[in-house]
Coordinates of C-alpha atoms and ligand atoms in Angstrom, one line a residue:
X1062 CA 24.0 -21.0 16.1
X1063 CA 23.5 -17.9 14.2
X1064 CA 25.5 -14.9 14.8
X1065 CA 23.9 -12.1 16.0
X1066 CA 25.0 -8.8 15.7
X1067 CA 23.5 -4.9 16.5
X1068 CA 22.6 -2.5 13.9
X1069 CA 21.9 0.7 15.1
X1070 CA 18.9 3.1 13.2
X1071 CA 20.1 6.3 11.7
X1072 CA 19.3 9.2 13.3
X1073 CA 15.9 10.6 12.1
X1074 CA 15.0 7.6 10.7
X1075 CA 11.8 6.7 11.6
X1076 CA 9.6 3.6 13.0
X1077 CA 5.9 3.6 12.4
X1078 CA 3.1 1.3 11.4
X1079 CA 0.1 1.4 8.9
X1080 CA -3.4 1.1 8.1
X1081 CA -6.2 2.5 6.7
X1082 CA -9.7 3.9 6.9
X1083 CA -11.6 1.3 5.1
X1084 CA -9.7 -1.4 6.8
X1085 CA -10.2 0.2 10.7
X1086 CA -13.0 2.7 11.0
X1087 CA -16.2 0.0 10.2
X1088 CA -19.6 1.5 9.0
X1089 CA -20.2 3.7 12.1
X1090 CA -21.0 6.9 11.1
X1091 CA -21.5 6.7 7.6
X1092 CA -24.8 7.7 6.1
X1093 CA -26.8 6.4 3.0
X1094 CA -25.0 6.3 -0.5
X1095 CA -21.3 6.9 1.4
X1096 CA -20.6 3.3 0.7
X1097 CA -16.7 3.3 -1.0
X1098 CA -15.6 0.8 -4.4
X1099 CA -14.5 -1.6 -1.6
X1100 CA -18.1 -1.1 0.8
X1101 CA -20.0 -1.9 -2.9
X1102 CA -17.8 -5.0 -3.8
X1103 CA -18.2 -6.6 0.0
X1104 CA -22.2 -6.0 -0.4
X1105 CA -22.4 -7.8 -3.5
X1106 CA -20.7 -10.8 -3.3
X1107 CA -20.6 -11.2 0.8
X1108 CA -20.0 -15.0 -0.1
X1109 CA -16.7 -14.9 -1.3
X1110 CA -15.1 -12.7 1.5
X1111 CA -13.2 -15.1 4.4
X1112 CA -16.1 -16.3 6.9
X1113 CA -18.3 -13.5 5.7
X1114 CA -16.8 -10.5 7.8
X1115 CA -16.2 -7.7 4.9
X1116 CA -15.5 -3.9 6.4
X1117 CA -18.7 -3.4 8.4
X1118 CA -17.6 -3.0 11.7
X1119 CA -13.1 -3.2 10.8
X1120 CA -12.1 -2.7 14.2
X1121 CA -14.2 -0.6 15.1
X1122 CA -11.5 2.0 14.5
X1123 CA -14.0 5.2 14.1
X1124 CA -15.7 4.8 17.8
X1125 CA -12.2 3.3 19.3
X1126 CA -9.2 5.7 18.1
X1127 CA -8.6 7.0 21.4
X1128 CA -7.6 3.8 22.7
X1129 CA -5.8 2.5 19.9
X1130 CA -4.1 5.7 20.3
X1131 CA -2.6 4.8 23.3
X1132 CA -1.9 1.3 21.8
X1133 CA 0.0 3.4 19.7
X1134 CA 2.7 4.8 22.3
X1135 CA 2.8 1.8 23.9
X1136 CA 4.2 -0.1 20.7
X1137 CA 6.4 2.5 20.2
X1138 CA 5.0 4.2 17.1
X1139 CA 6.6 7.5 15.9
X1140 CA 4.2 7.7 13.2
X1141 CA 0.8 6.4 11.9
X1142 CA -0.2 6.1 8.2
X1143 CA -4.0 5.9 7.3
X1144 CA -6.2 7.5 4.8
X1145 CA -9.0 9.6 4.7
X1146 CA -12.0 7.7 3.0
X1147 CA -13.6 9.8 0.5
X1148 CA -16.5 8.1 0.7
X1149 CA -17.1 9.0 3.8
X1150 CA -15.5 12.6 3.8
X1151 CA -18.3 14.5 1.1
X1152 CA -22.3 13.8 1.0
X1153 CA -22.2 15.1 -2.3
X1154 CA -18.9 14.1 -4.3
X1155 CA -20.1 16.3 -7.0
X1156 CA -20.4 19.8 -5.2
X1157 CA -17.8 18.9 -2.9
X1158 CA -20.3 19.2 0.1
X1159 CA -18.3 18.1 3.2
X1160 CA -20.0 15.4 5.8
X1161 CA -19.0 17.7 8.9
X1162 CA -19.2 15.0 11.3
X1163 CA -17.0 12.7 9.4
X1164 CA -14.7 16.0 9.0
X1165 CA -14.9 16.5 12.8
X1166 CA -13.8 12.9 13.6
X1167 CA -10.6 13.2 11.2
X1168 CA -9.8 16.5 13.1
X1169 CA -10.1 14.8 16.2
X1170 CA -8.1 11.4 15.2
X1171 CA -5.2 13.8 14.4
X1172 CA -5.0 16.0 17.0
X1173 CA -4.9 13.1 19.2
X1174 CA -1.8 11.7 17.2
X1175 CA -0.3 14.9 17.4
X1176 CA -1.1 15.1 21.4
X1177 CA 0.7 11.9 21.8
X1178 CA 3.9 12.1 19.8
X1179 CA 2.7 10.1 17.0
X1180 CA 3.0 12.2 13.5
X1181 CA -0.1 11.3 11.7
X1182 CA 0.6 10.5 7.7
X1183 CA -2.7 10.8 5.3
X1184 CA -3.1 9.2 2.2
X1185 CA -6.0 10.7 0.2
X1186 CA -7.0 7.5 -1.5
X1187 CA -6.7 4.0 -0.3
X1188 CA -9.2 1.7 -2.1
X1189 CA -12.0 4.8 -1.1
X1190 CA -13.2 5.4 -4.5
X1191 CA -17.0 6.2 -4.0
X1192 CA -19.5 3.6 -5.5
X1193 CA -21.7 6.3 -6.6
X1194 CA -18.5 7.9 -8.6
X1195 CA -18.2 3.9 -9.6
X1196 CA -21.2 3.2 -10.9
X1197 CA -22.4 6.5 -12.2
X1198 CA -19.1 7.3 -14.2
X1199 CA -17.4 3.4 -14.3
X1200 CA -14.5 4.9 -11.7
X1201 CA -11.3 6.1 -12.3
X1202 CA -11.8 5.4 -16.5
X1203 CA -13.1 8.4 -16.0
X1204 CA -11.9 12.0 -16.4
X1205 CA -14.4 13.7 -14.7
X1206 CA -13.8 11.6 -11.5
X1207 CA -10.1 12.7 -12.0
X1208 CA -11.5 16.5 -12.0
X1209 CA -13.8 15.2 -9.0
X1210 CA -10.7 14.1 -6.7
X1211 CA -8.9 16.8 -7.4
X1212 CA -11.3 19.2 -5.7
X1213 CA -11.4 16.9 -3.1
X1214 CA -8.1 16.7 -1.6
X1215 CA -8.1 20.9 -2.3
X1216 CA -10.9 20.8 0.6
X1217 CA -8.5 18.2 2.6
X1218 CA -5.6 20.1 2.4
X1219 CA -7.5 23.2 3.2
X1220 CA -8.3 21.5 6.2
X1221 CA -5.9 19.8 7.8
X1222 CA -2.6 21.0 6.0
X1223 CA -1.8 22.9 8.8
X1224 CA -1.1 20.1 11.1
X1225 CA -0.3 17.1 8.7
X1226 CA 2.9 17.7 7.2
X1227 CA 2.8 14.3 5.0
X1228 CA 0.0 13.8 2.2
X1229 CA 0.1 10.7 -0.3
X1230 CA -2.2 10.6 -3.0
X1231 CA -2.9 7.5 -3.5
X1232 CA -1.8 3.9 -1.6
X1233 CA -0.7 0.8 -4.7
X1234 CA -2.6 3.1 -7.3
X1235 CA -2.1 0.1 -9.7
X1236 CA -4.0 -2.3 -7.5
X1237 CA -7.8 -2.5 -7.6
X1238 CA -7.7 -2.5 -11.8
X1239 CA -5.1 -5.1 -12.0
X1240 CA -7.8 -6.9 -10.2
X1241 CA -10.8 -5.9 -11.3
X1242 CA -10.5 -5.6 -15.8
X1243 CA -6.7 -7.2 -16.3
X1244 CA -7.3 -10.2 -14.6
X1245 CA -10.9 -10.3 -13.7
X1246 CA -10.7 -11.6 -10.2
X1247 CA -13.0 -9.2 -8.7
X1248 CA -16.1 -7.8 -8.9
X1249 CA -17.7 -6.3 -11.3
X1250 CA -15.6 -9.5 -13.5
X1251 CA -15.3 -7.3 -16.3
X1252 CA -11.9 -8.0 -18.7
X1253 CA -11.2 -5.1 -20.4
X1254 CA -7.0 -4.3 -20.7
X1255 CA -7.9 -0.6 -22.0
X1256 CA -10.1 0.5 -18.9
X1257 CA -7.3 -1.0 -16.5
X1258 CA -4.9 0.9 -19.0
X1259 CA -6.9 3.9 -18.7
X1260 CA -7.5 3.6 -14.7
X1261 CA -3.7 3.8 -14.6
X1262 CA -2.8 6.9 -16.6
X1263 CA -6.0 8.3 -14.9
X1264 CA -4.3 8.1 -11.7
X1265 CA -1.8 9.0 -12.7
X1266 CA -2.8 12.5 -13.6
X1267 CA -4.8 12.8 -10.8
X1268 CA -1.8 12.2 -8.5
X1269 CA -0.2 14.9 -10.5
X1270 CA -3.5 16.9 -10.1
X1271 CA -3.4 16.9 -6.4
X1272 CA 0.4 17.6 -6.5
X1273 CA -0.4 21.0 -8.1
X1274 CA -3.1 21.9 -6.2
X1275 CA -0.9 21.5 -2.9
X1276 CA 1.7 23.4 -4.2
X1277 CA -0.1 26.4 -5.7
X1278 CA -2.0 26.6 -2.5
X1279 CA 1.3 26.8 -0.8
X1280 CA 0.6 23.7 1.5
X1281 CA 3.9 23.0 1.5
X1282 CA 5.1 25.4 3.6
X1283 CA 6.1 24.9 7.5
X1284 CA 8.0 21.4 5.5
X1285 CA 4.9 20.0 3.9
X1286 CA 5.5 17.2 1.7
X1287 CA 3.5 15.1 -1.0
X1288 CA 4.1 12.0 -2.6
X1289 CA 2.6 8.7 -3.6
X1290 CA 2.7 5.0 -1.9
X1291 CA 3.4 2.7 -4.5
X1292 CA 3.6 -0.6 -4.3
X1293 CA 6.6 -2.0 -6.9
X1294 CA 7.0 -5.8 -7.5
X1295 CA 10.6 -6.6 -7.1
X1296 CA 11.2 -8.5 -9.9
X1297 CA 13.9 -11.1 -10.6
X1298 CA 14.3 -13.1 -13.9
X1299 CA 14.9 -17.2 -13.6
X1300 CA 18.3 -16.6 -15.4
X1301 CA 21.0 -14.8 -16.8
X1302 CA 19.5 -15.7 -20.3
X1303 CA 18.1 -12.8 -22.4
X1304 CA 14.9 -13.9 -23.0
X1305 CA 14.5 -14.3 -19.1
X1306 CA 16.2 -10.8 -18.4
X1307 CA 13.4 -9.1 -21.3
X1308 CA 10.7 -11.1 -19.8
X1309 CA 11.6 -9.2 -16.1
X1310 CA 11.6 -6.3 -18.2
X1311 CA 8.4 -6.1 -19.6
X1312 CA 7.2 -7.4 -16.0
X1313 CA 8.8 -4.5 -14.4
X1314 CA 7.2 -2.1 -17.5
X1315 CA 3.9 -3.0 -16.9
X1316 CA 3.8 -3.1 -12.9
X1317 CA 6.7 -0.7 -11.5
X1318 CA 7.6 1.9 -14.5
X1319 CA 4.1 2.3 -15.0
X1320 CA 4.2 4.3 -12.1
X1321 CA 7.8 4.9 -10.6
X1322 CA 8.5 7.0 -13.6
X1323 CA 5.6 9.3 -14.0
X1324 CA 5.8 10.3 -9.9
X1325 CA 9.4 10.8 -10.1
X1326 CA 11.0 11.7 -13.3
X1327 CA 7.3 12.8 -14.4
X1328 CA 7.5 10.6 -17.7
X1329 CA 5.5 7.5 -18.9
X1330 CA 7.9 5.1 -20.8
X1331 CA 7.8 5.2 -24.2
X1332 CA 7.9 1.6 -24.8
X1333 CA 5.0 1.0 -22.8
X1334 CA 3.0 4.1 -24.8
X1335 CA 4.0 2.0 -28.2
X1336 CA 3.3 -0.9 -26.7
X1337 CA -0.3 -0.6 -25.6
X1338 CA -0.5 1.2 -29.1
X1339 CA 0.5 -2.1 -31.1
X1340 CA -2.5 -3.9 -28.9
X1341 CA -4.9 -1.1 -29.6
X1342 CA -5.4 -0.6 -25.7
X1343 CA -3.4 3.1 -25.0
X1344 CA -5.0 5.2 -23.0
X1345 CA -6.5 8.3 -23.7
X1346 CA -4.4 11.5 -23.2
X1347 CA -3.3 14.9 -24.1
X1348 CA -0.5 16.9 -24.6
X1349 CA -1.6 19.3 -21.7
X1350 CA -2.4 16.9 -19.6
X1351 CA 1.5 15.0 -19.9
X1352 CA 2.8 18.4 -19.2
X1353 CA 0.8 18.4 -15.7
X1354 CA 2.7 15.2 -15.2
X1355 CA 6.0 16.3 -16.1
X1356 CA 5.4 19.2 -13.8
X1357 CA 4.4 18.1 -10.7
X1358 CA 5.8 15.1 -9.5
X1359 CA 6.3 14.0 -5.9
X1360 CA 8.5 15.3 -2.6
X1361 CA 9.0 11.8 -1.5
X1362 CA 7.7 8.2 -1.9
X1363 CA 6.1 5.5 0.3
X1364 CA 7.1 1.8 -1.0
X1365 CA 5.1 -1.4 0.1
X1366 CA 7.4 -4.3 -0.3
X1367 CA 6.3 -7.9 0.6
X1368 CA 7.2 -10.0 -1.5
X1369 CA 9.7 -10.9 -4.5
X1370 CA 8.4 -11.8 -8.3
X1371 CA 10.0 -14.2 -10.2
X1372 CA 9.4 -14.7 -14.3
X1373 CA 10.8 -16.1 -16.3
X1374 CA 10.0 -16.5 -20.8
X1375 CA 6.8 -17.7 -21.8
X1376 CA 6.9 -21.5 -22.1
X1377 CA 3.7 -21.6 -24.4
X1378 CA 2.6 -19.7 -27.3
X1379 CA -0.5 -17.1 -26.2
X1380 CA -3.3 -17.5 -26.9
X1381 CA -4.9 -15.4 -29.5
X1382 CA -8.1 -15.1 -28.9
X1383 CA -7.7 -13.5 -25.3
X1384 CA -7.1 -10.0 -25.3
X1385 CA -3.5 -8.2 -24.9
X1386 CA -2.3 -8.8 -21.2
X1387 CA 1.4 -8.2 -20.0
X1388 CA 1.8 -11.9 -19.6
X1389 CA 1.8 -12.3 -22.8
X1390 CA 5.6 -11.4 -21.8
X1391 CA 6.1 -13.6 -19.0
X1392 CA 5.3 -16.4 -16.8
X1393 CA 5.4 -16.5 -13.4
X1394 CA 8.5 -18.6 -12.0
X1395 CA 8.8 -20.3 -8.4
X1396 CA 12.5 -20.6 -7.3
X1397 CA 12.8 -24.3 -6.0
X1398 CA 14.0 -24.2 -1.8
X1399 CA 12.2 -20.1 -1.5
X1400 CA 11.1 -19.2 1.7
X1401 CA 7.6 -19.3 2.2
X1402 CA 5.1 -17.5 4.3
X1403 CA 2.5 -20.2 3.4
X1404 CA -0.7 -18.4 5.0
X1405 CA -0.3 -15.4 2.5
X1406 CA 1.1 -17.8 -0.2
X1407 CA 4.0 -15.0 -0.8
X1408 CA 7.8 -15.9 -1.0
X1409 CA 10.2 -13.9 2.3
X1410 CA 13.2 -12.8 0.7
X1411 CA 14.1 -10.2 2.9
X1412 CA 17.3 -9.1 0.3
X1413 CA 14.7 -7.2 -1.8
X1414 CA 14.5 -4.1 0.6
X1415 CA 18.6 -3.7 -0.3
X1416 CA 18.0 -4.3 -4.1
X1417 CA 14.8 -2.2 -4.2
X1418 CA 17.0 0.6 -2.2
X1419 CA 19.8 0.3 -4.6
X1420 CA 17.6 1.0 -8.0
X1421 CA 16.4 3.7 -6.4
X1422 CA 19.7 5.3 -5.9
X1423 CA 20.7 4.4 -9.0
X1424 CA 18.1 4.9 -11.2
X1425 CA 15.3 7.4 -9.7
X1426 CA 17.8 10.1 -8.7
X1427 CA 18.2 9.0 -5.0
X1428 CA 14.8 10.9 -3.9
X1429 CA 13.5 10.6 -0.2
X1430 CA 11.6 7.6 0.3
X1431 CA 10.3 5.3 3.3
X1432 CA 8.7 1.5 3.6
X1433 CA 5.4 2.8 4.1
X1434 CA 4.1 -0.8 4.0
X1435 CA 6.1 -4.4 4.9
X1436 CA 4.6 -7.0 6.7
X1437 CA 3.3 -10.6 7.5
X1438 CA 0.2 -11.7 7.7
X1439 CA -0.4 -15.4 9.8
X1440 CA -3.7 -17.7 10.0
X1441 CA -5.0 -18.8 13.6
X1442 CA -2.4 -16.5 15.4
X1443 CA -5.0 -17.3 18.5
X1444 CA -3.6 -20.6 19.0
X1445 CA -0.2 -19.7 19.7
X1446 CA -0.4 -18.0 23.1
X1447 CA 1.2 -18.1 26.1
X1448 CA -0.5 -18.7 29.8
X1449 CA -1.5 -14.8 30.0
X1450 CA -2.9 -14.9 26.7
X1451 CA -0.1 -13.2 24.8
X1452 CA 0.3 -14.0 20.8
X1453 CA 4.1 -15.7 20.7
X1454 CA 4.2 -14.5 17.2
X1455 CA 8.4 -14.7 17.2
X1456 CA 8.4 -15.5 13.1
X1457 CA 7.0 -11.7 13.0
X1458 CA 9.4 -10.4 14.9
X1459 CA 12.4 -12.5 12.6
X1460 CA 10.3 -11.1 9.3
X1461 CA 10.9 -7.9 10.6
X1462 CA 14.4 -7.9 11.7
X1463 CA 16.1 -9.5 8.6
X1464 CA 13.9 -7.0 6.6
X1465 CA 14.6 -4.2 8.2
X1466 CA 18.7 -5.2 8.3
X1467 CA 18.5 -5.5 4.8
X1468 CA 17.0 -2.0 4.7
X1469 CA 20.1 -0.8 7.1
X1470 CA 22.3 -2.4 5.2
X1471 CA 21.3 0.2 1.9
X1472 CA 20.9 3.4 3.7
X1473 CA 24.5 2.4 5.4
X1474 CA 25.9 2.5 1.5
X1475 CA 23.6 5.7 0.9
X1476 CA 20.4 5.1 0.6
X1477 CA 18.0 8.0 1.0
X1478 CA 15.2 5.6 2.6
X1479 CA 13.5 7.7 6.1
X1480 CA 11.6 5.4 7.6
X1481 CA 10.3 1.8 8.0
X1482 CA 6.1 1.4 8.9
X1483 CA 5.0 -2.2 9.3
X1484 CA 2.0 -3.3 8.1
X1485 CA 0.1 -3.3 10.3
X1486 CA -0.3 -1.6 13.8
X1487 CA -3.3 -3.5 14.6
X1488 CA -4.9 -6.9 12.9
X1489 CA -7.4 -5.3 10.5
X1490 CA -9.4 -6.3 7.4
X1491 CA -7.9 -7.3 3.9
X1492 CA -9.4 -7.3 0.6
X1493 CA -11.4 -10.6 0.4
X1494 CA -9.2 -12.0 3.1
X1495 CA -10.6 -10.0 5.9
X1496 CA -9.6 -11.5 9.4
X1497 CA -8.4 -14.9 7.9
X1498 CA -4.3 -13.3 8.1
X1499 CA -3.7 -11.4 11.0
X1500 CA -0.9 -8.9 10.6
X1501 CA -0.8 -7.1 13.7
X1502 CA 1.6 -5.6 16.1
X1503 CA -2.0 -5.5 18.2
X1504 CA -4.2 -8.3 18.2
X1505 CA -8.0 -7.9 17.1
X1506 CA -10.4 -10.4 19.4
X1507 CA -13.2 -11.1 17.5
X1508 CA -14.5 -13.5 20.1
X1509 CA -14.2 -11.2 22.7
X1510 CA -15.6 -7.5 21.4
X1511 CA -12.8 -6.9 19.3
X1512 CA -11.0 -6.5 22.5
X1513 CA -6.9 -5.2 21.6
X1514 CA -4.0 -7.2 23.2
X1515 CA 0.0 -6.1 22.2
X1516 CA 1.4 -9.4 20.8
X1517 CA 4.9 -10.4 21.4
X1518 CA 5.8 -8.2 18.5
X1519 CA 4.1 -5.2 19.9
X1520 CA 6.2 -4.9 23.3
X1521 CA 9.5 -6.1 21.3
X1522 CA 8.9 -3.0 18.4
X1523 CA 8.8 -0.8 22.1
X1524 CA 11.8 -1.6 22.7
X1525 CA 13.5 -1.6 19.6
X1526 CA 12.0 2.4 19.2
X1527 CA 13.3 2.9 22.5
X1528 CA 16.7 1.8 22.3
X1529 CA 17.0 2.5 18.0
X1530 CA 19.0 -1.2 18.2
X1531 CA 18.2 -3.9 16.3
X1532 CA 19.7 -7.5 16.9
X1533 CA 19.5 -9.3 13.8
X1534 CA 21.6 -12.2 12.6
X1535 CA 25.0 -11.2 10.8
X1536 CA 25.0 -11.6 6.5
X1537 CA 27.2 -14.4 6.3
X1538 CA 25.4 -17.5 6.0
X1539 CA 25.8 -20.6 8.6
X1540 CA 26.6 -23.6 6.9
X1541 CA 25.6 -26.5 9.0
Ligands
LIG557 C1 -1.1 -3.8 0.7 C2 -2.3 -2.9 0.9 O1 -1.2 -4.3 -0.6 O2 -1.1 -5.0 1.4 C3 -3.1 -3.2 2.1 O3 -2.0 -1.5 0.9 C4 -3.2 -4.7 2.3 O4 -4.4 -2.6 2.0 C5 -1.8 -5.2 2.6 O5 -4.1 -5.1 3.4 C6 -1.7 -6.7 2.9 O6 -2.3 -7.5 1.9 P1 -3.5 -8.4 2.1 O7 -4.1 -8.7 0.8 O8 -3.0 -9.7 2.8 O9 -4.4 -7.7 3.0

């Protein structure tokens, strides 16, 4: 038998859940050439998304917000993170001409978070890019589309600013160009390291952008706040060695630096700058524009955590007729006896919300952050009901616990994490993956109108809210 033992939740630290437009709202609504990066990439290769379903209809999320609303309260949400989709947001992304009906809807989703006690969170970019901006300019490569954002979320803020008091820029920034020219997995299968090079130092001016924008239009007063949700890979080496510890390194360069240090300290790394030099794949840049970074970096950070990374030394020579990539650093490294979530394919250490917590007291000045993302997503939850139909998912409700302990743990030794938001409040679409794993506190019936039902989870997150108590097993292990 385990111990179990009660860890009580901070005061004003908070429990929400995430999601966001592309993944919820569906089609509904949207007009001719509003499709988003992620609308374009479903439409062409249908084929390769899970059983064909791609963001059409989401959960219906645009027509059904005032129910899942409710669903909201009744899990015990204090807040709710989604995004606005850009996409959707302008008819013209050019002149900045505003689709007032999609406008109207996002006025009405917040007040009725606000009206129920649930603090809405917006992130201005989640995937949303516009395939016109895509196609006609090749995406964030470009600087125009960085000018082009920018003017955007100055209309957002104008609008809204009033009531939400927390803005992110942009949700795993690194993510989609990782995919798309590093490693080629996606649509348009393009390999190019300097366009994913140049997506990334592109965003990351445009975060800065936005950042400035807010302040000089004083949106942050009443306590608003901006920041970014980033989504760093905790990274362990296989061994004490030093050519495992550098291979971490340059891992943890290329995926978390890259954007930890420009939103906080409001620097890139150096090595990294001479690095990408070396392989004739820096970005472009300016001297002005690296001041706008150093200026105007972020109130507070959102951090995704799922899952560890483990590298360790290359164990073959690269080869030298592909182009520069990070790996040329590293391989990837499975630890023999991990944890598995198998579904996902992702490794459960739940430690990494304490290690993660302790670098960044130690090494990003301690600066207000939240878990704006955690999570576990599960095939065929359906089958694994009880007689009134209920989702028995207990392994999400043990993901969460020894997660969130771990987090407790850290902001118990002084931490300045806020806030914990699973991932997700309802089941939703993923890139490619779309229904296949379910990560919902809510289940999504696709064989019955996308009909909601709380799962297990769901009524026991209620009552942890309510009573700010979590049981979770003790640290020391059980040897049996
Ligand atoms: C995060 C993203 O990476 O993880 C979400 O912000 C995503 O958009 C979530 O859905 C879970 O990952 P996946 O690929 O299983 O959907």
């Amino acid at each position: 038998m385990n111990i179990l033992r009660k860890y009580k939740l901070p005061e004003g630290f908070f429990l929400g859940a995430a999601a966001s437009a592309w993944q919820t709202e569906g089609w509904s609504g949207k007009k001719d050439g509003q499709d988003s990066y992620m609308d374009l990439w479903y439409k062409e290769t249908p084929e390769l998304w899970h059983e064909g379903y791609g963001p059409t209809v989401a959960t219906d999320f645009y027509n059904r917000y005032k129910e899942d609303v409710k669903l909201m309260k009744e899990v015990g949400l204090e807040a709710y993170r989604t995004s606005i989709d850009w996409s959707r947001f302008l008819t013209n992304y050019e002149t900045i001409e505003v689709n007032e009906e999609a406008a109207d809807y996002y006025n009405k989703l917040i007040d009725e978070m606000i009206n129920n006690g649930i603090e809405p969170m917006l992130c201005l970019e989640h995937y949303e890019l516009p395939a016109e901006l895509f196609k006609k300019y090749g995406g964030w490569g470009s600087k125009k589309v960085v000018e082009l954002y920018i003017k955007y979320a100055e209309e957002v803020f104008k609008r809204y600013s009033h009531k939400v008091k927390k803005w992110f820029t942009f949700n795993e920034p690194i993510v989609i160009q990782t995919r798309v020219f590093l490693d080629s997995l996606r649509y348009p299968f393009i390999q190019d390291t300097k366009i994913a090079m140049q997506w990334n130092y592109n965003k990351i001016l445009a975060s800065a952008g936005a950042i400035k924008v807010f302040k000089e239009g004083g949106h942050s007063k009443d306590g608003g706040e901006i920041g970014i949700i980033l989504n760093p890979d905790v990274c362990y080496p296989r061994s004490s060695a030093p050519h495992d510890k550098e291979a971490a390194e340059k891992f943890d360069l290329f995926f978390n630096r890259i954007f930890l240090d420009p939103s906080v300290k409001g620097t890139i790394p150096e090595e990294l700058i001479d690095i990408l030099k070396e392989n004739n794949c820096c970005f472009e840049y300016t001297e002005e524009e690296l001041k706008i970074i150093k200026e105007n970096t972020v109130d507070i950070l959102g951090i995704n955590l799922y899952a560890p990374t483990r590298v360790k030394a290359r164990e073959n020579a690269w080869n030298p007729r592909t182009p520069f990539h990070p790996a040329y650093y590293y391989d990837k490294y499975e630890l023999q006896g991990r944890k598995m979530n198998p579904y996902r394919g992702w490794e459960i250490y739940p430690k990494l919300m304490y290690d993660f917590s302790m670098r960044m007291k130690e090494e990003y000045g301690n600066i207000p952050w939240f878990i704006a993302e955690n999570g576990m997503g599960v095939e065929k939850e359906d089958l694994n009901k009880n007689s009134e139909g209920i989702i028995q998912d207990d392994y999400r409700i043990e993901f969460i616990s020894e997660h969130l302990k771990w987090l407790l743990k850290a902001v118990e030794e002084g931490a300045n994490c806020r806030g914990y938001m699973l991932w997700a409040f309802t089941d939703n679409v993923s890139p490619q993956n779309a229904f296949k794993n379910r990560y919902g506190l809510v289940e999504i019936d696709l064989k019955d109108n996308r009909n909601r039902r709380i799962k297990k989870s769901g009524h026991w997150y209620k009552k942890l809210s309510d009573s700010r108590e979590l049981e979770a097993t003790d640290f020391t292990f059980e040897y049996k």
